[in-house]
Coordinates of C-alpha atoms and ligand atoms in Angstrom, one line a residue:
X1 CA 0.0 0.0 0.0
X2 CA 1.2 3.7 -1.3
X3 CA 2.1 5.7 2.2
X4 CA -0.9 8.1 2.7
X5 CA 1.6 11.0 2.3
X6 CA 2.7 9.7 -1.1
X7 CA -0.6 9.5 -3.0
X8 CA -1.9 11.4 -5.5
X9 CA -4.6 13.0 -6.2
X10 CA -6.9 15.8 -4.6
X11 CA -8.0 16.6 -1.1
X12 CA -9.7 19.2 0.4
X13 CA -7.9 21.5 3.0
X14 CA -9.0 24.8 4.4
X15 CA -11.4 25.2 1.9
X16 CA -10.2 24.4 -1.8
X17 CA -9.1 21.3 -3.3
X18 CA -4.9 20.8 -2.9
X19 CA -2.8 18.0 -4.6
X20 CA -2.4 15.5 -2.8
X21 CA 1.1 15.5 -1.2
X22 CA 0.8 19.4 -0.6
X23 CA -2.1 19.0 1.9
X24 CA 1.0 19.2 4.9
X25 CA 1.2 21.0 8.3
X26 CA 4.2 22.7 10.2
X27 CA 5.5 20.4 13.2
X28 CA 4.8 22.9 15.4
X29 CA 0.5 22.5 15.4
X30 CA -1.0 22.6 18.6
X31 CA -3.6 19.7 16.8
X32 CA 0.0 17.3 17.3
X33 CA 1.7 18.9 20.5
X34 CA -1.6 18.8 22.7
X35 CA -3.7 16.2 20.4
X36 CA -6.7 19.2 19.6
X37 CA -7.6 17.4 16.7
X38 CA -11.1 15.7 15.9
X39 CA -12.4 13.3 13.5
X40 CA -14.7 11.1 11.4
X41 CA -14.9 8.4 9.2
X42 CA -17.4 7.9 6.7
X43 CA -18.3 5.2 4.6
X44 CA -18.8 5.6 1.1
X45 CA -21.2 3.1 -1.1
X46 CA -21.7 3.2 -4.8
X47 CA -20.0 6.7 -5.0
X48 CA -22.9 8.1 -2.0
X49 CA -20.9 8.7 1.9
X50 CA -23.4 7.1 4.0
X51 CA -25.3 9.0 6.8
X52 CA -22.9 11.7 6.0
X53 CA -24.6 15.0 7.5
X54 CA -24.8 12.5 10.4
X55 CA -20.8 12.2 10.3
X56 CA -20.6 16.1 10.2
X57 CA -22.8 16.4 12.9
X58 CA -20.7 14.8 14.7
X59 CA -17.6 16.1 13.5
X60 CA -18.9 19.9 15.2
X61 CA -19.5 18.1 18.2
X62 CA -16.8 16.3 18.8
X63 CA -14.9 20.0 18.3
X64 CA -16.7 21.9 20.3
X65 CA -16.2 19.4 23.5
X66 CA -12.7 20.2 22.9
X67 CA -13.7 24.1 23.2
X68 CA -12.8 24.8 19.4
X69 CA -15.1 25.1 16.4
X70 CA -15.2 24.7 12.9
X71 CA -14.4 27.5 10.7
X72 CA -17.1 25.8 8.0
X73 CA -20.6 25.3 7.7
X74 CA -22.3 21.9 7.4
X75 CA -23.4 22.6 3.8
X76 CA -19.8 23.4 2.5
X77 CA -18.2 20.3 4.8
X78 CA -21.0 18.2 2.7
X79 CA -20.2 19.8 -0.5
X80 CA -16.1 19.2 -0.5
X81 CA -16.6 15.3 0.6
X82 CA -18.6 15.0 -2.4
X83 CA -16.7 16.8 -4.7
X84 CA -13.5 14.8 -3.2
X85 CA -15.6 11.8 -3.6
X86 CA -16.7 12.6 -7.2
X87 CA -13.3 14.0 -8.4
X88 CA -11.3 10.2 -7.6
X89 CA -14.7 8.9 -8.9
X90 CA -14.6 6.6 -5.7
X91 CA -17.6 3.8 -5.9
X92 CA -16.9 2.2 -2.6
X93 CA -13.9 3.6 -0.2
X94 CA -13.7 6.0 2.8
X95 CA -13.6 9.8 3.3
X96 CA -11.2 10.9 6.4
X97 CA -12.3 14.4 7.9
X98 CA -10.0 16.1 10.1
X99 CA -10.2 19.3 12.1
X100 CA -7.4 20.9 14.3
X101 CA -6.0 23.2 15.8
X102 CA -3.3 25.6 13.8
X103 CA 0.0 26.6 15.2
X104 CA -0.3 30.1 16.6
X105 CA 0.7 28.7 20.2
X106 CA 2.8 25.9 21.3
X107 CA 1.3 25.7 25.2
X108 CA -1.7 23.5 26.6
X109 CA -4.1 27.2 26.6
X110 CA -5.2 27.8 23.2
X111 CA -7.9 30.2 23.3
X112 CA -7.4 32.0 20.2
X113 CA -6.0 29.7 17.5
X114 CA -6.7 29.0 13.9
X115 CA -9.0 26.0 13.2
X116 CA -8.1 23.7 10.1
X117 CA -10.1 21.0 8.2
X118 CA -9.2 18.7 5.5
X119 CA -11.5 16.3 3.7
X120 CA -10.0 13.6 2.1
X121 CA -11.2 10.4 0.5
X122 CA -10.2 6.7 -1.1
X123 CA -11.0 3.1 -2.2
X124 CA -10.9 0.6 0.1
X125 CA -9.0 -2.3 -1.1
X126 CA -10.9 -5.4 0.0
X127 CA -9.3 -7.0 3.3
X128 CA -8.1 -3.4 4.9
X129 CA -10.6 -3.4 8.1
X130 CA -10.9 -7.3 8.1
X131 CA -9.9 -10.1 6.4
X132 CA -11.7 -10.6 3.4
X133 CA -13.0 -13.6 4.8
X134 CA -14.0 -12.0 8.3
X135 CA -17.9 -12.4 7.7
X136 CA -17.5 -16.2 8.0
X137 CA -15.0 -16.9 10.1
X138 CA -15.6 -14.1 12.6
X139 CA -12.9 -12.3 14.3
X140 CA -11.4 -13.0 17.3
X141 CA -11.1 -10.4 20.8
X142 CA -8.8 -10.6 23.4
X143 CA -9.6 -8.1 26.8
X144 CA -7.5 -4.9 26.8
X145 CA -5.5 -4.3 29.3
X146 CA -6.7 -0.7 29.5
X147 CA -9.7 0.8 30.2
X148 CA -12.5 3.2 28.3
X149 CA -11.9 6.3 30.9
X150 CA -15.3 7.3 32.8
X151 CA -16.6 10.5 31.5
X152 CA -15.3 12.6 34.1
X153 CA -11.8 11.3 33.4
X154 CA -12.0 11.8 29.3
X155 CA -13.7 13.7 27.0
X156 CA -15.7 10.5 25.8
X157 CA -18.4 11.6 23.7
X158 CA -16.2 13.3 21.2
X159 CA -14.2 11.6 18.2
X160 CA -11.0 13.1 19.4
X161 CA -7.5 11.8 18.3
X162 CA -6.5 11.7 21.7
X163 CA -9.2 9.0 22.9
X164 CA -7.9 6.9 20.4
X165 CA -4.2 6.4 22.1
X166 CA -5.3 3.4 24.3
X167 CA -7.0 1.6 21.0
X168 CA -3.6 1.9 19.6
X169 CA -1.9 0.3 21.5
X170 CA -4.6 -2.1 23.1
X171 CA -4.9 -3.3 19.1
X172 CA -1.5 -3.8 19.0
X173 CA -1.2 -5.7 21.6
X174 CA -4.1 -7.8 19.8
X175 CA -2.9 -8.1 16.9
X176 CA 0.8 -9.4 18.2
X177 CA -0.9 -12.0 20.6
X178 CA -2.4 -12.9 17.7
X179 CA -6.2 -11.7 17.7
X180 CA -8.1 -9.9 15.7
X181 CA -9.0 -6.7 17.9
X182 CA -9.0 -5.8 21.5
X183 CA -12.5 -5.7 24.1
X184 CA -11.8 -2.9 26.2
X185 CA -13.8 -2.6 29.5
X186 CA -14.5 0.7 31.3
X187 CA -13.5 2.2 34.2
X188 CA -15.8 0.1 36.2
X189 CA -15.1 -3.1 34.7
X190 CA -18.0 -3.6 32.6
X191 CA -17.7 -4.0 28.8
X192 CA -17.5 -0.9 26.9
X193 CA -16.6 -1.6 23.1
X194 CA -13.5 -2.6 20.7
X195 CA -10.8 -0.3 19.7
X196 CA -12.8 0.8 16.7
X197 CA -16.5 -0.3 16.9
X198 CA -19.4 -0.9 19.6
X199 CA -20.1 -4.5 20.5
X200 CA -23.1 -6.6 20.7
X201 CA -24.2 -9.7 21.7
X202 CA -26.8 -11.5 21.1
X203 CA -28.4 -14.5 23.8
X204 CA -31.4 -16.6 23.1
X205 CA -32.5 -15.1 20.2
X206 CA -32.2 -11.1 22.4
X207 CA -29.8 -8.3 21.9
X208 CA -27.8 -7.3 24.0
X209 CA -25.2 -4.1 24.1
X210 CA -24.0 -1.7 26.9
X211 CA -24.5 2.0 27.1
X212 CA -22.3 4.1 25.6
X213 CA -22.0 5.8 28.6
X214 CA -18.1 6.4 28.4
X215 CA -18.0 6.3 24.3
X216 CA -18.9 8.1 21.1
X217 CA -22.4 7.7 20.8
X218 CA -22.3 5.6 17.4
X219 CA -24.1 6.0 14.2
X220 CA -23.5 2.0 13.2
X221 CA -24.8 1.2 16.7
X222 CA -27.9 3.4 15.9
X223 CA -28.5 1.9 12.6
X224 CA -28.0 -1.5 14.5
X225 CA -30.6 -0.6 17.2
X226 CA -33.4 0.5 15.2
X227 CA -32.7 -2.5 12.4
X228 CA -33.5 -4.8 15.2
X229 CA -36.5 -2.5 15.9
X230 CA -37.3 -3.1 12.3
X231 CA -36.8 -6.9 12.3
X232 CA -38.6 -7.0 15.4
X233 CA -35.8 -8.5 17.6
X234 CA -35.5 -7.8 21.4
X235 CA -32.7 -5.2 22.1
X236 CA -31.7 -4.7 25.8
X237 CA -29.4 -1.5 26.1
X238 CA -27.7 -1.8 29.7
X239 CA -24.6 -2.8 32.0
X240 CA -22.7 -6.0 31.2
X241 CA -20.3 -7.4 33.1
X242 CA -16.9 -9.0 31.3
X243 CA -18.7 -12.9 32.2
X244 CA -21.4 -12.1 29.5
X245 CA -19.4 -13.1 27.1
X246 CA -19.6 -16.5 28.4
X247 CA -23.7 -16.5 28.9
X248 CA -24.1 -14.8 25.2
X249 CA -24.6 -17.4 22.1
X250 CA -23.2 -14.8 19.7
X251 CA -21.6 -11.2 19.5
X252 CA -20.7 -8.7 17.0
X253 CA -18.9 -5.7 16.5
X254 CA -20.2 -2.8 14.3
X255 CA -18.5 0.5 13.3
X256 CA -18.7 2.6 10.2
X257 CA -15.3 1.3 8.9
X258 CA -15.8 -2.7 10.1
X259 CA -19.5 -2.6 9.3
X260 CA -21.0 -5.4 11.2
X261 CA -18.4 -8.3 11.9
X262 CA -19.1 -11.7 13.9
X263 CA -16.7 -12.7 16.4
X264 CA -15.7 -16.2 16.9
X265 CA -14.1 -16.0 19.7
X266 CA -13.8 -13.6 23.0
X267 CA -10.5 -14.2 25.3
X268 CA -11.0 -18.5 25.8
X269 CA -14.4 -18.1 25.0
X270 CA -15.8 -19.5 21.5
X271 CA -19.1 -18.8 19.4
X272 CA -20.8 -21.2 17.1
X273 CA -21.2 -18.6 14.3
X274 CA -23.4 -21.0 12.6
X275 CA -27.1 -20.7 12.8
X276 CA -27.2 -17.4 14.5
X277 CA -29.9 -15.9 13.0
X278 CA -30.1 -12.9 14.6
X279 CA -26.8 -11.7 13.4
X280 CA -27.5 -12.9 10.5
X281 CA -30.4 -10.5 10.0
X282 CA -29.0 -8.0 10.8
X283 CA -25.9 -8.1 8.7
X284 CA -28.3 -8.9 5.6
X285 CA -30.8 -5.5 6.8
X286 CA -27.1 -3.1 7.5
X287 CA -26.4 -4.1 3.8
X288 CA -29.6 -3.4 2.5
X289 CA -29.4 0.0 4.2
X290 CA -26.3 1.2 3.4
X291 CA -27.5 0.2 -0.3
X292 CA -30.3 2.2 -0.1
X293 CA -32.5 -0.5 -0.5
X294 CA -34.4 0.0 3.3
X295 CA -35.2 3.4 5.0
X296 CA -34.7 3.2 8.5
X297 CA -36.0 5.9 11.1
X298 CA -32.8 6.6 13.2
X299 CA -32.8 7.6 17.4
X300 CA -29.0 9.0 17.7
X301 CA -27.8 12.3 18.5
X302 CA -26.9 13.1 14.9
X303 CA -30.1 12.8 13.3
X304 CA -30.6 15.3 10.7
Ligands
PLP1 C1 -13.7 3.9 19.3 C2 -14.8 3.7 18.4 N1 -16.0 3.2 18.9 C3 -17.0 3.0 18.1 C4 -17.0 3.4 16.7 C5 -18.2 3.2 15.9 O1 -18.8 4.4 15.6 P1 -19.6 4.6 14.2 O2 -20.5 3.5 14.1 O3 -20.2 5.9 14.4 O4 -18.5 4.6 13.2 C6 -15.8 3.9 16.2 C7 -15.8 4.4 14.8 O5 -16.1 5.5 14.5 C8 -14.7 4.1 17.1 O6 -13.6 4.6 16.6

């Protein structure tokens, strides 16, 4: 794969299109020093990013927790991705938004700094977020050492850069033990999600998922939610301690980038991916959605 620094190309940055390996930023950026940099991924399917004003949505929000705002309006944030989008002439691949803070400072205060965006998008090749054969075979978890922070410990609710340092090295730590992805728990010991995606379970033929009390309130976990509405399975939103794993037939992870992905196995604990119909279901209805071939009525925060 060609170094994302090294491709070529167009992406948006502060408000115009810029070749690709010109889209740089000076070493001193507060965004890098004191990680004051937000963002989102977005999915895009048969050249349309999906649930994309839902993405920007979030994108503000995630900002404005970290006391900065964007210095563009929803409309022209929409506009670039699809122009990006429609410029590579990208069918199915991922758009990478990014906001941070500029370098007038170098100090943790930065009341009064420039704000800077970039908006840039490409194919997926197949096998990047799982192996290609990941819907069958599932992917294995193995517990995190470290923890989801509570809210009072983290800005949780916002797609910050700097939330994402224990996922890097928790997946790491995954991958070298030689698993797929790492569970992490909270603070309080009860499940919280995977490095990149919310989790589910499923357990006599009921959903099952925890709060996302001390994570980004998901978009994939909405769809998720009101596809099981749809389908008229049993959801149960609440606590879950780490030996549910053991008492659930089935779980699942979902996230924009993953999509929905079966996992065979948690820690020492195996599931029978066969036969599990709920799952099943559900990964046939996300498909259908993101292919525009069912509406759904979403319940999340960035409903627009
Ligand atoms: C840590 C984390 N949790 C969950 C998710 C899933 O969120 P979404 O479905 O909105 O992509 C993501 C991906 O954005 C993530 O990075």
């Amino acid at each position: 794969m060609i170094p994302f620094d090294q491709r070529s190309g167009r992406l948006w940055y502060d408000g115009k299109l810029v070749d690709w390996p010109e889209a740089t930023l000076h070493v001193l950026t507060h965004g890098l020093h004191y990680a004051s940099s937000v963002f989102e991924g977005v999915r895009i399917y048969g050249g349309e990013p999906f649930m994309l004003r839902e993405h920007i949505a979030r994108l503000r929000a995630s900002a404005r927790i970290l006391d900065f705002d964007l210095e563009h309006a929803d409309e022209t944030l929409r506009l670039a991705t699809l122009e990006v989008v429609a410029e590579a002439g990208i069918t199915d691949g991922y758009v990478r938004m990014n906001a941070w803070r500029g370098s007038e400072v170098i100090q943790t205060a930065a009341l009064k700094t420039s704000v800077h965006t970039s908006v840039a998008a490409w194919e997926i090749p197949a096998g990047y977020y799982a192996a290609e054969d990941a819907l069958e075979t599932g992917i294995a978890l193995v517990t995190a050492d470290y923890r989801r922070p509570s809210p009072q410990y983290a800005p949780v609710k916002s797609k910050a850069a700097g939330n994402y340092m224990i996922g890097t090295i928790s997946k790491n730590q995954a991958l070298r033990a030689g698993f797929d992805d790492a569970l992490l728990l909270d603070d309080r010991g009860l499940i919280a999600e995977s490095t990149g995606a919310h989790v589910f379970f499923t357990k006599d033929g009921t959903l099952h998922t925890p709060t996302t009390r001390c994570t980004i309130d998901g978009i994939t976990r909405a769809c998720v939610l009101g596809l099981a509405e749809q389908l008229g399975i049993p959801a149960e939103v609440g606590d879950l301690a780490p030996e549910f794993t053991a008492e659930a037939d089935g779980a699942f992870v979902c996230g924009t980038a993953c999509e929905l992905l079966p996992v065979s196995r948690i820690d020492d604990h195996r599931y029978d991916l066969r036969g599990n119909l709920v799952i099943k279901q559900l990964i046939d209805g996300y498909r259908e959605l993101v292919a525009g071939a069912r509406k759904l009525e979403l319940h999340h925060p960035w409903k627009q």
